[in-house]
């Protein structure tokens, strides 16, 4: 009976470890997916910035704002997984500064 209890306990422990590993793998996959989405949104924001600077049309400011809003949401999702990384805070601040600088530039150019 004692051997059976040890085997059962070991099996339960192995199942718990497997479940924890699967959960961590899914979390890593979500992080990778969200990071890729952030990269794409940033590239879109840069594209909208360049289009605005070339054409001076308000629709590109709106598109830029939408891309930056999507990035804010992406950072929020990532922060649930990576809140212990100081780079996350630096990236969020850098994006906020970029957003603010673009907005000020757009306002200035609209006055010209």
Backbone as a ProteinNet text record, in pm:
[ID]
protein_1_A
[PRIMARY]
XXXXXXXXXXXXXXXXXXXXXXXXXXXXXXXXXXXXXXXXXXXXXXXXXXXXXXXXXXXXXXXXXXXXXXXXXXXXXXXXXXXXXXXXXXXXXXXXXXXXXXXXXXXXXXXX
[TERTIARY]
81	0	86.2	196.8	285.7	347.6	385.1	445.1	343	219.7	114	89.9	97.2	78.6	192.6	315.1	429.8	417.1	376.6	359.8	250.3	139.6	29	71.9	145.5	193	290.5	379.6	475.6	404.1	304.1	227.8	155	94	23	120.3	237.6	338.6	383	402.3	442.4	334.6	207.7	98	94.2	114.3	115.7	229.3	346	460.1	434.3	372.8	340.3	242.4	139.8	41.3	105.7	195.7	265.3	353.1	419.7	504	419.3	305.1	216.9	166	131.5	82.6	191.7	314.3	426.6	453.2	445	465.3	359.7	234.2	127.3	151.3	199.1	229.4	340.4	442.8	553.3	504	416.2	360.4	278.8	200.6	123.1	215.6	324.4	421.3	481.6	520	577.4	479.6	355.8	252.5	226.7	217.8	190.1	309.1	430.1	549.6	552.4	517.8	512.6	406.5	290.7	184.2	229.8	305.6	357.7	454.2	538.2	632.6	557.7	455.5	376.4	306.3	247.7	179.4	277.7	397.6	496.6	535.3	553.7	585.3	471.3	347.8	233.1	230.9	261.1	264.5	371.8	486.9	594	552	482.8	434.5	335.9	244	147.4	217	320.7	397.7	460.8	523	586.9	484.3	369.6	264	214.4	199.7	154.6	257.3	384.7	488.5	496.1	465.7	467.7	342.4	226.7	99.6	27.2	62.2	0.5	-151.8	-198.2	-341.7	-374.9	-486	-525.2	-553.9	-594.7	-629	-508.1	-388.3	-269.1	-240.5	-278.3	-266.8	-362.9	-484.5	-582.8	-535.2	-478.3	-427.3	-311.5	-225.9	-113.1	-165.2	-264.2	-323.6	-382.3	-450.6	-508.7	-398.4	-290.2	-179.3	-117.9	-101	-44	-139.4	-269.8	-367.4	-356.5	-340.6	-323.7	-194.9	-91.6	33.2	14.5	-60.1	-88.2	-157.9	-254.4	-323.8	-227.4	-139.9	-41.5	53.8	98.4	184.7	111.3	-16.6	-95.3	-100.7	-124.8	-129.2	7	112.8	247	282.6	238.4	273.1	217.2	110.2	55.8	152.5	237.2	332	474.1	507	645.6	664.7	579.1	585.2	714.6	790.4	914.2	1032.2	1011	1119.1	1125.5	1238.5	1249.1	1241.2	1274.6	1268.4	1125.2	1027.4	887	854.3	893	864.8	936.1	1059.7	1134.5	1066	1017.8	951	820.9	746.2	620.4	647.8	747.7	782.5	830.4	911.6	961	845.2	748.4	632.3	546.3	531	454.9	524.7	657.2	733.2	720.7	727.1	713.8	575.5	472	335.1	322.3	374.4	365.5	441.9	559.4	639.5	570.1	513.9	442.6	321.8	248.1	129.4	168.4	275.5	321.1	367.3	435.1	480	360.8	261.4	141.2	67.7	58.1	-7.9	69.2	198.9	282.5	267.2	274.6	264.2	123.5	23.2	-112.9	-127.5	-47.8	-54.5	17	103.9	179	93.9
-118.6	0	126.2	124.5	239.7	272.2	168.9	189.2	251.6	205.8	259.5	407.7	446.5	586.9	672.3	620	693.9	712	605.3	612.2	713.2	708.9	801	945.5	966.5	1100.4	1151.8	1066.9	1104.3	1137.6	1060	1084.6	1218.7	1246.3	1374.4	1491.5	1475.5	1580.7	1602.4	1496	1505.3	1575.7	1542.6	1608.8	1758.2	1793.6	1934.7	2009.4	1946.9	2008.5	2024.3	1921.4	1929.7	2042.5	2054	2160.4	2298.2	2312.6	2440.1	2472.9	2372.4	2393.4	2434.2	2368.2	2403.3	2546.1	2584.8	2720.4	2822.7	2793.1	2883.8	2893.7	2781.8	2782.2	2867.3	2854.8	2937.4	3085	3114.3	3252.7	3307.8	3229.1	3271.5	3294.2	3207.8	3225.5	3353.8	3384.9	3509.1	3630.5	3621.9	3731.4	3753.8	3644.7	3655.8	3715.7	3672.1	3723	3871.3	3910	4050	4138.6	4087.8	4163.4	4187.8	4086.4	4101.2	4203.7	4199.5	4296	4438.5	4453.8	4586.2	4638	4551.7	4591.7	4638.8	4566.7	4603.1	4736.5	4754.7	4881.8	4998.4	4975.4	5083.2	5118.6	5018	5044.5	5120.2	5085.3	5156.6	5302.2	5323.2	5460.4	5541.4	5481.6	5550.6	5580.3	5486.5	5508	5625	5627.4	5736.9	5870.7	5868.1	5989.4	6039.9	5951	5990.5	6039.7	5970.7	6015	6154.5	6179.5	6311.7	6417.6	6389.1	6487.2	6516.6	6415.9	6436.8	6507.4	6469	6515.6	6618.7	6626.5	6722.6	6706.1	6582.2	6554.3	6501.2	6552.9	6518.4	6369.4	6301.7	6159.5	6077.9	6123.3	6050	6072.2	6186.5	6210.9	6117.2	6104	6014.3	5869.1	5829.4	5692.5	5669.1	5769.8	5759.5	5743.3	5823	5814.1	5675.5	5620.4	5485.6	5381.3	5392.7	5297.7	5308.1	5428.8	5447.2	5395.2	5412.8	5355.7	5203.3	5142.7	4998	4954.5	5035.8	5004	5012.3	5112	5122.3	4996.6	4948.2	4824.4	4706.2	4700.6	4592.8	4595.8	4715.2	4726.4	4683.3	4714.8	4672.5	4519.5	4455.2	4308.3	4251.5	4306.2	4256.9	4280.6	4391.6	4421.6	4317.2	4251.3	4144.2	4026.6	4010.9	3899.7	3941.7	4066.6	4109.6	4229.4	4244.9	4364.7	4375	4266.3	4271.6	4321.8	4344.2	4389.1	4541.6	4600.2	4746.4	4799.5	4716.5	4759.7	4793.8	4727.2	4756.1	4900.6	4943.7	5081.3	5179.9	5149	5236.2	5244.8	5133.1	5131	5210.6	5197.2	5271.3	5421.6	5463	5605.1	5655.9	5576.7	5617.3	5634.7	5545.3	5557	5676.7	5703.4	5822.1	5949.7	5953.2	6069.4	6084.8	5972.8	5976.1	6028.2	5978.4	6022.7	6172.8	6219.7	6361.3	6447.9	6403.6	6479.1	6485.9	6373.8	6374.9	6467.3	6460.2	6545.2	6692.9	6728.4	6868	6909	6820.5	6848.6	6868.5	6781.4	6790.8	6922.1	6960.6	7087.6	7206	7202	7309.2	7320.3	7207.8	7210.9	7251.7	7221	7262.5	7414.8	7478.1	7624.6	7696.6	7627	7691.1	7716.2
0	0	0	72.9	80	-54.5	-130.4	-261.6	-355.9	-347.8	-433	-403.9	-278	-240.4	-293.7	-289	-341.1	-492.3	-561.9	-706.8	-741.9	-669.7	-695.4	-668.1	-560.7	-526.3	-632.2	-678.3	-781.9	-912	-947.4	-1069.6	-1060.8	-947.2	-929.8	-939.7	-879.5	-885.9	-1030.6	-1104.4	-1245.1	-1327.7	-1301.6	-1373.3	-1341.7	-1216.1	-1177.6	-1247.2	-1252.4	-1319.5	-1469.3	-1528.7	-1670.7	-1697.5	-1613.8	-1629.7	-1615.1	-1518.3	-1498.6	-1619.3	-1673.9	-1791.9	-1912.1	-1930.9	-2042.1	-2027.8	-1907.1	-1883	-1913.6	-1874.6	-1901.8	-2052.2	-2121.8	-2267.4	-2335.9	-2294.5	-2352.1	-2323.5	-2204.2	-2167.8	-2256.7	-2280.8	-2367.1	-2509.4	-2556.7	-2691	-2700.4	-2595.7	-2594.2	-2594.2	-2519.1	-2514.1	-2652.6	-2718.1	-2852.3	-2951.2	-2943.5	-3033.3	-3008.4	-2883.8	-2850.2	-2886.4	-2868.6	-2905.6	-3055.9	-3132.1	-3277.8	-3317.3	-3252.1	-3281.4	-3248.2	-3138.3	-3103.2	-3208.9	-3258.9	-3363.3	-3487.7	-3524.9	-3643.4	-3621.1	-3503.9	-3474.3	-3476.2	-3424.1	-3425.6	-3568.7	-3651.4	-3791.8	-3861	-3827.3	-3885.2	-3837.4	-3710.6	-3658.2	-3729.8	-3751.5	-3824.6	-3968.5	-4028.2	-4165.5	-4169.5	-4072.7	-4066.6	-4041.9	-3959.4	-3934.7	-4065.2	-4137.1	-4263.7	-4365	-4372.5	-4463.9	-4426.9	-4297.1	-4254.2	-4291.9	-4267.4	-4297.9	-4447.5	-4529.3	-4674.2	-4725.3	-4672.7	-4729.6	-4644.1	-4516.3	-4421.4	-4415.1	-4415.8	-4408	-4268.6	-4212.1	-4075.6	-4056.8	-4162.9	-4146.9	-4100.2	-4134.3	-4091.3	-3943.2	-3892.4	-3748	-3674.6	-3726.4	-3665.4	-3670.4	-3782.4	-3794.3	-3697.1	-3685.1	-3592	-3449.6	-3414.5	-3280.9	-3256.7	-3356.3	-3342.5	-3324.1	-3398.4	-3383.2	-3244.1	-3196.2	-3062.8	-2954.5	-2975	-2881	-2878.7	-2995.7	-3003.1	-2932.2	-2944.5	-2874.6	-2723.4	-2677.9	-2534	-2483.5	-2560.5	-2522	-2521.4	-2620.7	-2627	-2508.9	-2470.7	-2352.9	-2226.6	-2220	-2103.9	-2095.5	-2208.7	-2211.1	-2172.2	-2228.6	-2196.1	-2050.1	-1994.8	-1855.9	-1759.9	-1799.1	-1715.1	-1706.1	-1808.2	-1811.9	-1776.7	-1804.3	-1793.3	-1701.2	-1602.8	-1520.3	-1440	-1431.7	-1356.4	-1440.5	-1568.9	-1655.3	-1660.2	-1623.9	-1629.7	-1772.7	-1870.5	-2009.5	-2050.9	-1990.1	-2022.2	-1988.2	-1871.6	-1830.1	-1922	-1959.4	-2050.6	-2186.4	-2236.4	-2366.9	-2362.3	-2255	-2241.8	-2239.2	-2161.9	-2154.3	-2290.4	-2359.2	-2491.5	-2589.8	-2585.4	-2675.3	-2639.4	-2510.6	-2469.6	-2516.8	-2505.9	-2553.6	-2704.9	-2776.1	-2921.4	-2960.5	-2893.2	-2920.6	-2898.6	-2787.4	-2753.1	-2854.2	-2891.5	-2988.1	-3123.5	-3167.1	-3294.6	-3288.5	-3179.6	-3165.1	-3170.8	-3100.5	-3103	-3242.7	-3311.5	-3447.4	-3539.9	-3527.2	-3611.6	-3585.3	-3459.1	-3425.2	-3482.5	-3471.2	-3524.5	-3676.6	-3743.9	-3890.4	-3936.7	-3856.9	-3892.5	-3885.5	-3801	-3787.6	-3901.2	-3970.5	-4080.7	-4201.8
[MASK]
++++++++++++++++++++++++++++++++++++++++++++++++++++++++++++++++++++++++++++++++++++++++++++++++++++++++++++++++

